[in-house]
mmCIF file with all atom_site columns, C-alpha atoms in Angstrom:
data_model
loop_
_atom_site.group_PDB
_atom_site.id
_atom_site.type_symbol
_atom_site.label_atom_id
_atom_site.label_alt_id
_atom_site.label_comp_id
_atom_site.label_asym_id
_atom_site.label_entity_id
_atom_site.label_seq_id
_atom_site.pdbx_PDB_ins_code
_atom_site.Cartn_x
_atom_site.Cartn_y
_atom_site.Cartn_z
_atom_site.occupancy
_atom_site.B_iso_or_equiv
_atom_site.pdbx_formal_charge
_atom_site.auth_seq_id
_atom_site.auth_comp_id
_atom_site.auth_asym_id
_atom_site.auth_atom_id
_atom_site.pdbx_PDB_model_num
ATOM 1   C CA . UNK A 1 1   ? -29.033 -3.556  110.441 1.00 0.00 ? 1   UNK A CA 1
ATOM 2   C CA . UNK A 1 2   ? -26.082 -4.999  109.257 1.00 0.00 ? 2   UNK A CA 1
ATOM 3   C CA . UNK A 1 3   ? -26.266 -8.841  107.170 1.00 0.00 ? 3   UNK A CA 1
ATOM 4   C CA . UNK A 1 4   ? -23.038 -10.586 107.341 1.00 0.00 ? 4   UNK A CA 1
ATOM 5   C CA . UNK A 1 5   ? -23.197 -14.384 106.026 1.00 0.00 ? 5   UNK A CA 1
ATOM 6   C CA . UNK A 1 6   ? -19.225 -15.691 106.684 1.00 0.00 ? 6   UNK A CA 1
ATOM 7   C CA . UNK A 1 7   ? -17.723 -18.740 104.531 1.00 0.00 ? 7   UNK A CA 1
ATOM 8   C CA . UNK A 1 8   ? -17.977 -20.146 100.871 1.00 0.00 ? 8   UNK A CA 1
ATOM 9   C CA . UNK A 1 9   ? -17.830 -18.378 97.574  1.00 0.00 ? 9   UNK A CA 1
ATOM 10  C CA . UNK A 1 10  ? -21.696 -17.299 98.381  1.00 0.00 ? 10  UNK A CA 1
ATOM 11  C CA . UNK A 1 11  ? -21.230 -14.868 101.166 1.00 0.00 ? 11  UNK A CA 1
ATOM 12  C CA . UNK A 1 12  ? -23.365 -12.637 101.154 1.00 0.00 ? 12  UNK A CA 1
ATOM 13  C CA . UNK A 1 13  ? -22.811 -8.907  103.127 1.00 0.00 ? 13  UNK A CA 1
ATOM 14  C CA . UNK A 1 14  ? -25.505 -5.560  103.228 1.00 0.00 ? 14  UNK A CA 1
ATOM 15  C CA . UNK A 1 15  ? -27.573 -3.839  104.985 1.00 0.00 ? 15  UNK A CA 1
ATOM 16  C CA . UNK A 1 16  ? -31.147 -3.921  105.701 1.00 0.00 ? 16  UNK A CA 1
ATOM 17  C CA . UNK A 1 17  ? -33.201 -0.511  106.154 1.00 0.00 ? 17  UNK A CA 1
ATOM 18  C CA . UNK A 1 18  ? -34.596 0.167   109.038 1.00 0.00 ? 18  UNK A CA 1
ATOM 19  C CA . UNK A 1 19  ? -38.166 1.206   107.113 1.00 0.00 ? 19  UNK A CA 1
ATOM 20  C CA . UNK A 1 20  ? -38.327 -2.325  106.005 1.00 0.00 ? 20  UNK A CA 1
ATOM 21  C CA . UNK A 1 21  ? -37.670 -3.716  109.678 1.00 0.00 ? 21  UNK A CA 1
ATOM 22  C CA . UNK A 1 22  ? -41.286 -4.207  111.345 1.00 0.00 ? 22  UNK A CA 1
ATOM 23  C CA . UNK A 1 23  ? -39.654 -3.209  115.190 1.00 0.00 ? 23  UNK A CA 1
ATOM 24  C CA . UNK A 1 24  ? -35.936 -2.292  114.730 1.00 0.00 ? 24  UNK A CA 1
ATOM 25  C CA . UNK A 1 25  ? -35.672 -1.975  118.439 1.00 0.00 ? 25  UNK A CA 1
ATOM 26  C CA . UNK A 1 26  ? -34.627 -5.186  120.022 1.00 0.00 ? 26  UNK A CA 1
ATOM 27  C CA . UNK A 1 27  ? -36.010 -4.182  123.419 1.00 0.00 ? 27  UNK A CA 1
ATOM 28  C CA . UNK A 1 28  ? -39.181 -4.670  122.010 1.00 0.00 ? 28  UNK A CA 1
ATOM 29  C CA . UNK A 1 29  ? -38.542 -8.281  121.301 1.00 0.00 ? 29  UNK A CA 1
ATOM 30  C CA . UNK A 1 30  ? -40.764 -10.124 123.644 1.00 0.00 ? 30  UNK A CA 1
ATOM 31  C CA . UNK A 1 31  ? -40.289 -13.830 122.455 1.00 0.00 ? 31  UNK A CA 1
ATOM 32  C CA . UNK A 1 32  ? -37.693 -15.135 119.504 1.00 0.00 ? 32  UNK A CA 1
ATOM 33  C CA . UNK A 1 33  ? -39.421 -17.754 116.932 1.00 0.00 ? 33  UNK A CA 1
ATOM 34  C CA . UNK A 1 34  ? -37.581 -21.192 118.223 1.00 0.00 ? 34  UNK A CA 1
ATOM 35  C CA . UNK A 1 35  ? -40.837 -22.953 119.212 1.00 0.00 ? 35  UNK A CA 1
ATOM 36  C CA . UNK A 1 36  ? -40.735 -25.085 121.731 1.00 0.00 ? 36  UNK A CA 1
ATOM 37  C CA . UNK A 1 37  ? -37.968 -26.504 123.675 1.00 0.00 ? 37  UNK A CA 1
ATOM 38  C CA . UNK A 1 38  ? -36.053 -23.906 125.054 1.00 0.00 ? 38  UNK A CA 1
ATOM 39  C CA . UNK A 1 39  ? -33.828 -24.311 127.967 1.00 0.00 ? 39  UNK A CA 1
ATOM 40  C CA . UNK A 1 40  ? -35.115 -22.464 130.222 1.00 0.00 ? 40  UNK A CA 1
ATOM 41  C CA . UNK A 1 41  ? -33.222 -22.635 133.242 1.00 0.00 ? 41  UNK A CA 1
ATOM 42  C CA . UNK A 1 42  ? -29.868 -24.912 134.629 1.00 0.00 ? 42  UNK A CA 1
ATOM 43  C CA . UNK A 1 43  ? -28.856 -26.269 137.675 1.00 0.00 ? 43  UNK A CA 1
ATOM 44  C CA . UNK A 1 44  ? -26.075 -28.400 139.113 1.00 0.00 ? 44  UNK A CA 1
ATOM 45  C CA . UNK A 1 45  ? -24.274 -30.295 141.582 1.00 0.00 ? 45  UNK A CA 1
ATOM 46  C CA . UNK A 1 46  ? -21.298 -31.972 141.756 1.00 0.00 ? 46  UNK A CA 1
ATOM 47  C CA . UNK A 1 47  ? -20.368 -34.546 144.663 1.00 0.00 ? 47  UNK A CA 1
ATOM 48  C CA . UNK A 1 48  ? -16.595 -36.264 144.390 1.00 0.00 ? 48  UNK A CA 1
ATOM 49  C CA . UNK A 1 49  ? -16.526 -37.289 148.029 1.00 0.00 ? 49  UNK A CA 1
ATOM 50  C CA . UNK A 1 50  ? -15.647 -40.829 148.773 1.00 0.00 ? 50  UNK A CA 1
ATOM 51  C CA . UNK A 1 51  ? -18.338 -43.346 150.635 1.00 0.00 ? 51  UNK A CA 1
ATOM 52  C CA . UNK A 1 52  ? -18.835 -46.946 151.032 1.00 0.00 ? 52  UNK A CA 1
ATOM 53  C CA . UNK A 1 53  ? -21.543 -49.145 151.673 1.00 0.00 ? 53  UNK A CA 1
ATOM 54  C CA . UNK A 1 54  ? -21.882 -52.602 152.261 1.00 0.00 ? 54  UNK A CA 1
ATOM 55  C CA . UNK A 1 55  ? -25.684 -52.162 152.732 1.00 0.00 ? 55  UNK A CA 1
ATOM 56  C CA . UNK A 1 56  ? -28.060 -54.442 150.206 1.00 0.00 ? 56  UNK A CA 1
ATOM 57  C CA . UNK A 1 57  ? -30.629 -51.266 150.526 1.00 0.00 ? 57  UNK A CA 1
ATOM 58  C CA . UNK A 1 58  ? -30.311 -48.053 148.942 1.00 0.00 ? 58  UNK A CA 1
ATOM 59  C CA . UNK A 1 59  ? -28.579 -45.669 150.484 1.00 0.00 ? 59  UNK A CA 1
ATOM 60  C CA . UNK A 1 60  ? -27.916 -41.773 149.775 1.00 0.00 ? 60  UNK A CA 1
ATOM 61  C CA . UNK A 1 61  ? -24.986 -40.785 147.584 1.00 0.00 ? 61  UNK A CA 1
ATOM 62  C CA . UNK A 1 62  ? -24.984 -37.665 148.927 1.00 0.00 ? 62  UNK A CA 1
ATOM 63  C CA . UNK A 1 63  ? -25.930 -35.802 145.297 1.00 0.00 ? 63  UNK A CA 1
ATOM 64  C CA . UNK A 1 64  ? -29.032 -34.154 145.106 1.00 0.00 ? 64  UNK A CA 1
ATOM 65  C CA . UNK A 1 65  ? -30.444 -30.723 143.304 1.00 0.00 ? 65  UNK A CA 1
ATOM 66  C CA . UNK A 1 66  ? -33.570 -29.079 143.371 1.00 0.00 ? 66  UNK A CA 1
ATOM 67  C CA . UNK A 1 67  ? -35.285 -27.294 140.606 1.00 0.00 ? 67  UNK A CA 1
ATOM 68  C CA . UNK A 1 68  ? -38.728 -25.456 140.286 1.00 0.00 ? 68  UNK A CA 1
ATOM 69  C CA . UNK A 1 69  ? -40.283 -25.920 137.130 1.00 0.00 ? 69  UNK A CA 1
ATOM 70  C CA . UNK A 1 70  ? -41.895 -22.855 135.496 1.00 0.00 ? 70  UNK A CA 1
ATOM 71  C CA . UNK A 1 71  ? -44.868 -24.453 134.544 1.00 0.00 ? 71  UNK A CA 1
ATOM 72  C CA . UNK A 1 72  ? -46.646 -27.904 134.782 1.00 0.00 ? 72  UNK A CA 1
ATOM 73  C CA . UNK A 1 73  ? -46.044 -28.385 130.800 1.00 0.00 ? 73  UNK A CA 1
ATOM 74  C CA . UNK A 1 74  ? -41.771 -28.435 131.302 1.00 0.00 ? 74  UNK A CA 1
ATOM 75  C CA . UNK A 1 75  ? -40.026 -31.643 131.259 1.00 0.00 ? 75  UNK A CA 1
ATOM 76  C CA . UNK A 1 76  ? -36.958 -31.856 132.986 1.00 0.00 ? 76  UNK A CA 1
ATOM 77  C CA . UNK A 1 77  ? -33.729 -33.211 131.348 1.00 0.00 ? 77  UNK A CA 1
ATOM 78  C CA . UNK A 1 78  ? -31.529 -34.989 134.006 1.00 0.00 ? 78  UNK A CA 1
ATOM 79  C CA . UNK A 1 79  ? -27.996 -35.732 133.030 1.00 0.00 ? 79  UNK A CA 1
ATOM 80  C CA . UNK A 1 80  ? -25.953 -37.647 135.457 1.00 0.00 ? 80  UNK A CA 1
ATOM 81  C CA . UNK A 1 81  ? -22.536 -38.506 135.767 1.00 0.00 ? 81  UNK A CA 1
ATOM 82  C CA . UNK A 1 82  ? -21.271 -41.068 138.186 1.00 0.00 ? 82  UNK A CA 1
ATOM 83  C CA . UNK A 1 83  ? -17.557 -43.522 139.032 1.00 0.00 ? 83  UNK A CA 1
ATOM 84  C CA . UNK A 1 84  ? -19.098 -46.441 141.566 1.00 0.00 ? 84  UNK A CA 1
ATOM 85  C CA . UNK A 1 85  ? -16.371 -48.970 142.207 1.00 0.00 ? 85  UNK A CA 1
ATOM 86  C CA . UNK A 1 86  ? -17.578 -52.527 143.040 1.00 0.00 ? 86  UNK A CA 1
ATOM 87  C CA . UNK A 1 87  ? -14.873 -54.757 144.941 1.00 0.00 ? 87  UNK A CA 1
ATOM 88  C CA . UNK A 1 88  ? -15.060 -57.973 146.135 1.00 0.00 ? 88  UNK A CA 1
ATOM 89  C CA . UNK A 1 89  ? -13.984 -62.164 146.085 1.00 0.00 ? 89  UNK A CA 1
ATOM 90  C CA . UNK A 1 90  ? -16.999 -63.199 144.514 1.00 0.00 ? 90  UNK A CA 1
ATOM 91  C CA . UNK A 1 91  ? -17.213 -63.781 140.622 1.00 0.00 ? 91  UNK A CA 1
ATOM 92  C CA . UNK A 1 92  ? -20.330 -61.806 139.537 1.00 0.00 ? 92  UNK A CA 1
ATOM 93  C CA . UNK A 1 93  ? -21.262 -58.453 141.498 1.00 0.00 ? 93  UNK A CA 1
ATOM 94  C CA . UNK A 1 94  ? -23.468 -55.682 141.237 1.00 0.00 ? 94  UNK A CA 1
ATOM 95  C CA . UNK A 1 95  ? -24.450 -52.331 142.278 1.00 0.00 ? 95  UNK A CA 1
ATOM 96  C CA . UNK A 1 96  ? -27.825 -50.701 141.567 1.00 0.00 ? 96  UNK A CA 1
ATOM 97  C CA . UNK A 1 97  ? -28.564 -46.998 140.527 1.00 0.00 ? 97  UNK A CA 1
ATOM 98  C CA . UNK A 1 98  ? -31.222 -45.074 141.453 1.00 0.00 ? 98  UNK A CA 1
ATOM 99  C CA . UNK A 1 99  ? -32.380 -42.105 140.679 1.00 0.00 ? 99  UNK A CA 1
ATOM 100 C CA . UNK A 1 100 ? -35.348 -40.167 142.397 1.00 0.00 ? 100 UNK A CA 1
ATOM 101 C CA . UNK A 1 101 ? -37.451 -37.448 141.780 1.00 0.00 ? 101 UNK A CA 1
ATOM 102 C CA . UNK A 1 102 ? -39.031 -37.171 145.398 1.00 0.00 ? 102 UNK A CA 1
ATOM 103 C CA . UNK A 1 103 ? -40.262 -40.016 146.628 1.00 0.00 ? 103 UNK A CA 1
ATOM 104 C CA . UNK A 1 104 ? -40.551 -41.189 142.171 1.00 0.00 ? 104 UNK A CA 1
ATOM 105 C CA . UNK A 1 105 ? -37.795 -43.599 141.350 1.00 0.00 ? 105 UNK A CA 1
ATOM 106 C CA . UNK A 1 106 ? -36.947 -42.655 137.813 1.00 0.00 ? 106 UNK A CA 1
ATOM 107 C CA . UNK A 1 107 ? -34.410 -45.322 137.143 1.00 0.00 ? 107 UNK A CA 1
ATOM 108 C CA . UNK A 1 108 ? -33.865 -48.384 139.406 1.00 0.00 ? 108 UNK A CA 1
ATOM 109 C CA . UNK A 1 109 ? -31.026 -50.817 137.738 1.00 0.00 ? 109 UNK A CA 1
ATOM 110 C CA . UNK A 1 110 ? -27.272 -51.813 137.417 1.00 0.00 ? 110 UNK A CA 1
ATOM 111 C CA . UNK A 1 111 ? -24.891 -49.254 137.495 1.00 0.00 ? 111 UNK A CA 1
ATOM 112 C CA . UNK A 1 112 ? -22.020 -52.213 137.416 1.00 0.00 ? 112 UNK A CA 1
ATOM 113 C CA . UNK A 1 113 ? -22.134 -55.896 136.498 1.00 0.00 ? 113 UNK A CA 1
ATOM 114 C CA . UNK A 1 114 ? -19.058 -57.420 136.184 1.00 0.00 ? 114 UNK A CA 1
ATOM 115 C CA . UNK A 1 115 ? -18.652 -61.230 135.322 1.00 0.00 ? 115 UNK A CA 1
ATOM 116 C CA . UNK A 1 116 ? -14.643 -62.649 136.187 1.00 0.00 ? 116 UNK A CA 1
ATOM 117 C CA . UNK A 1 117 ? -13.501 -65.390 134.469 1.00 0.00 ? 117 UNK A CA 1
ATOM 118 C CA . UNK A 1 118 ? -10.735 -66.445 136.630 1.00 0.00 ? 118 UNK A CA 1
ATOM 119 C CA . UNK A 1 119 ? -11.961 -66.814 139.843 1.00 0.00 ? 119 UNK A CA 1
ATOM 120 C CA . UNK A 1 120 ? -9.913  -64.400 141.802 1.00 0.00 ? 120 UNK A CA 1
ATOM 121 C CA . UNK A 1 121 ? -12.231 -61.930 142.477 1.00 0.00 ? 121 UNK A CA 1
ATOM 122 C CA . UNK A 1 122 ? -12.802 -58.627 140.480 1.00 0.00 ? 122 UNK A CA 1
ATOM 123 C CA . UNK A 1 123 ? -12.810 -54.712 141.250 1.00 0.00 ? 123 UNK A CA 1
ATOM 124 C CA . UNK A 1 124 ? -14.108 -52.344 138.763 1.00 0.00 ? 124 UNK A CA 1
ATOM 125 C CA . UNK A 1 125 ? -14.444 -48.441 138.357 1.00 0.00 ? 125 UNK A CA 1
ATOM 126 C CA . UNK A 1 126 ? -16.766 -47.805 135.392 1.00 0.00 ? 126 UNK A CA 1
ATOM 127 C CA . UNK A 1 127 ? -16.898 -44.236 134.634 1.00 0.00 ? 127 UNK A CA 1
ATOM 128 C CA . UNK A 1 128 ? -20.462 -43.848 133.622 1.00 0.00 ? 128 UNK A CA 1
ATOM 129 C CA . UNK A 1 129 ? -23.449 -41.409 132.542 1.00 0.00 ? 129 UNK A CA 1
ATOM 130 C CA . UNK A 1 130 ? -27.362 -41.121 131.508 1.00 0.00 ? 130 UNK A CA 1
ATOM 131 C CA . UNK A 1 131 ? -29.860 -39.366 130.750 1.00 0.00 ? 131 UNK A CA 1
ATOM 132 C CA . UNK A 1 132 ? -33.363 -39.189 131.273 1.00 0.00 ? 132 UNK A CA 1
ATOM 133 C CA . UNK A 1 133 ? -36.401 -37.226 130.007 1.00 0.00 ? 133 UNK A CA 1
ATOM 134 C CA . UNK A 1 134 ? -38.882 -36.177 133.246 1.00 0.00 ? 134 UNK A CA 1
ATOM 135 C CA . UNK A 1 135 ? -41.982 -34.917 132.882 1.00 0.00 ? 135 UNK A CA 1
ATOM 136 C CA . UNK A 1 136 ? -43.011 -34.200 136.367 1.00 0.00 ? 136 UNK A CA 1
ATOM 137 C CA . UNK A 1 137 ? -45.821 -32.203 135.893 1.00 0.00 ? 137 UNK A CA 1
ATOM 138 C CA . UNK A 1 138 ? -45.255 -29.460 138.593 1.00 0.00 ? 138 UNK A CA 1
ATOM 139 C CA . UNK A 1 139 ? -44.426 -26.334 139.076 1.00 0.00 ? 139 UNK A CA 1
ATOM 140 C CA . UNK A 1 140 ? -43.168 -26.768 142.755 1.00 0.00 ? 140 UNK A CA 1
ATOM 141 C CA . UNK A 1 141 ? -39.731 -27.368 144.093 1.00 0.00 ? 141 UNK A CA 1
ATOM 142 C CA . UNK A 1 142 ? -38.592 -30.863 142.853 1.00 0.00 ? 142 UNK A CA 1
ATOM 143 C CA . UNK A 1 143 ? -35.534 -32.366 144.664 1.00 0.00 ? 143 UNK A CA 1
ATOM 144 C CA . UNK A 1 144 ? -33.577 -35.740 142.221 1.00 0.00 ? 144 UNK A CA 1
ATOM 145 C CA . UNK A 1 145 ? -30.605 -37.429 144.047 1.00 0.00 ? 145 UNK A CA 1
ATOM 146 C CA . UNK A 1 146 ? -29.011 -40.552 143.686 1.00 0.00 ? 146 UNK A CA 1
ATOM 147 C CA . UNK A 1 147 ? -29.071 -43.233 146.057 1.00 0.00 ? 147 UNK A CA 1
ATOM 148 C CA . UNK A 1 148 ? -26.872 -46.705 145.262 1.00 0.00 ? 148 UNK A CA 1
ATOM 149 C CA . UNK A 1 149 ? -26.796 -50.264 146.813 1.00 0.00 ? 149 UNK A CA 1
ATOM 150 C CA . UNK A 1 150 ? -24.711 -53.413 146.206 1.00 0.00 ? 150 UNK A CA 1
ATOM 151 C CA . UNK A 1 151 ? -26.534 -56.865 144.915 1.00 0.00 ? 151 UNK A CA 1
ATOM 152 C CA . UNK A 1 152 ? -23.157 -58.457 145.592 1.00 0.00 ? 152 UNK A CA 1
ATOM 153 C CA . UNK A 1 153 ? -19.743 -57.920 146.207 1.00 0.00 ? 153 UNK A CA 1
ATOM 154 C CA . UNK A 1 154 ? -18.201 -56.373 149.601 1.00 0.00 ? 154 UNK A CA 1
ATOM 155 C CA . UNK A 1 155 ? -18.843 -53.089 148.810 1.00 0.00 ? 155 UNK A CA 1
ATOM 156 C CA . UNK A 1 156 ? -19.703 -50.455 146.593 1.00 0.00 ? 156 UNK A CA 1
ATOM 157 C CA . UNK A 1 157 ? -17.746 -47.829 146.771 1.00 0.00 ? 157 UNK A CA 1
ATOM 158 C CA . UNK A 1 158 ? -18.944 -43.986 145.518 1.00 0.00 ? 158 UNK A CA 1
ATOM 159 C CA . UNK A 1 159 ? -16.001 -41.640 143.561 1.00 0.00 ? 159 UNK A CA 1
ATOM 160 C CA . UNK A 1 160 ? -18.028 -38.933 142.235 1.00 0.00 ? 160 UNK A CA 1
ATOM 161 C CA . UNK A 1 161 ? -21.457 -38.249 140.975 1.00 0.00 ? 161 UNK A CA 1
ATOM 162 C CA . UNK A 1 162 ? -23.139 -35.065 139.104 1.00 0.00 ? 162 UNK A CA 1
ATOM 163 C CA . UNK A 1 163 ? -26.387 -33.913 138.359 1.00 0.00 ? 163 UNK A CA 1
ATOM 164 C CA . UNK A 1 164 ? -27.204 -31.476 135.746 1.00 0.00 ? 164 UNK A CA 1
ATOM 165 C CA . UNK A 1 165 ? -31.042 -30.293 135.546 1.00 0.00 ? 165 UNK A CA 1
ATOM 166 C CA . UNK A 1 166 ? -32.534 -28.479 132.468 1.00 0.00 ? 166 UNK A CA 1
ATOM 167 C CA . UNK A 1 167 ? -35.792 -27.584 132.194 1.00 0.00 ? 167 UNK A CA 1
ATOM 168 C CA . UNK A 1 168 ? -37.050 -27.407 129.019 1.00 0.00 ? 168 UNK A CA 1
ATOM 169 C CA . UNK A 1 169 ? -40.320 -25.633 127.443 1.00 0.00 ? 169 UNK A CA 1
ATOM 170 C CA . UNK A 1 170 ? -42.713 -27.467 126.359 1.00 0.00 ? 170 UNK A CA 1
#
């Protein structure tokens, strides 16, 4: 087996016997030394069509993914991405995010706040993203999606949302 350490006046290159190898054959390798936290698997979804709401409940984005945890012990790393526009004449407005796992709300709270000094009204598009640690403790089919709602305003407006799930060993 060949060593090759690249960069700096230390680099070091040689080879290794294969005597001195305790199972030269990498098929044999049945699990590398990292410990825990692997990535085990990915999945994702993106969702850039438009909607609107004007509702004061949560309603469905229309982004959701499932995943199906490979043992009760993996957490589940949700990253999200998501452009909610808020419009409206009124001064302050909101919308909430939130983010289920199931029936589990995982994070219930402002996506947008704006505040306008000037009294004409505001509109804004924040570009946003989170993440959040799950540990669901399942290994059956688990379904996260976004839902949003306004607090006030006219209407929130959804751009484009993503999911990205990665389970991760525990």
């Amino acid at each position: 087996m060949a060593i090759t350490r690249i960069g700096g006046a230390n680099a070091i290159s040689g080879t290794i016997p294969q005597g001195n190898i305790a199972n030269a054959s990498l098929g044999a390798v049945t699990a590398l030394p990292f410990g825990t936290g692997k990535i085990l698997q990915a999945v994702t979804v993106v969702n850039s069509t438009s909607s609107a709401s004007t509702s004061t409940s949560f309603v469905d984005v229309g982004t959701s993914v499932a995943i199906t945890p490979s043992a009760t012990t993996s957490k589940v790393l949700t990253l999200i991405t998501f452009a909610i526009e808020i419009a409206g004449a009124s001064q302050s407005q909101a919308v909430y995010l939130n983010v289920l796992r199931d029936s589990t709300s995982l994070y219930n709270n402002y996506a947008i706040r704006t505040y306008d000094q000037g009294g004409s009204g505001v509109q804004a598009l924040p570009i946003d993203g989170m993440s959040i640690l799950d540990s669901p403790s399942s290994s059956s089919e688990l379904t996260y999606k976004l839902q949003y709602r306004r607090e006030n305003g006219s209407e929130a407006r959804h751009k484009y949302s993503s999911i990205t799930l990665l389970e991760v060993g525990a």
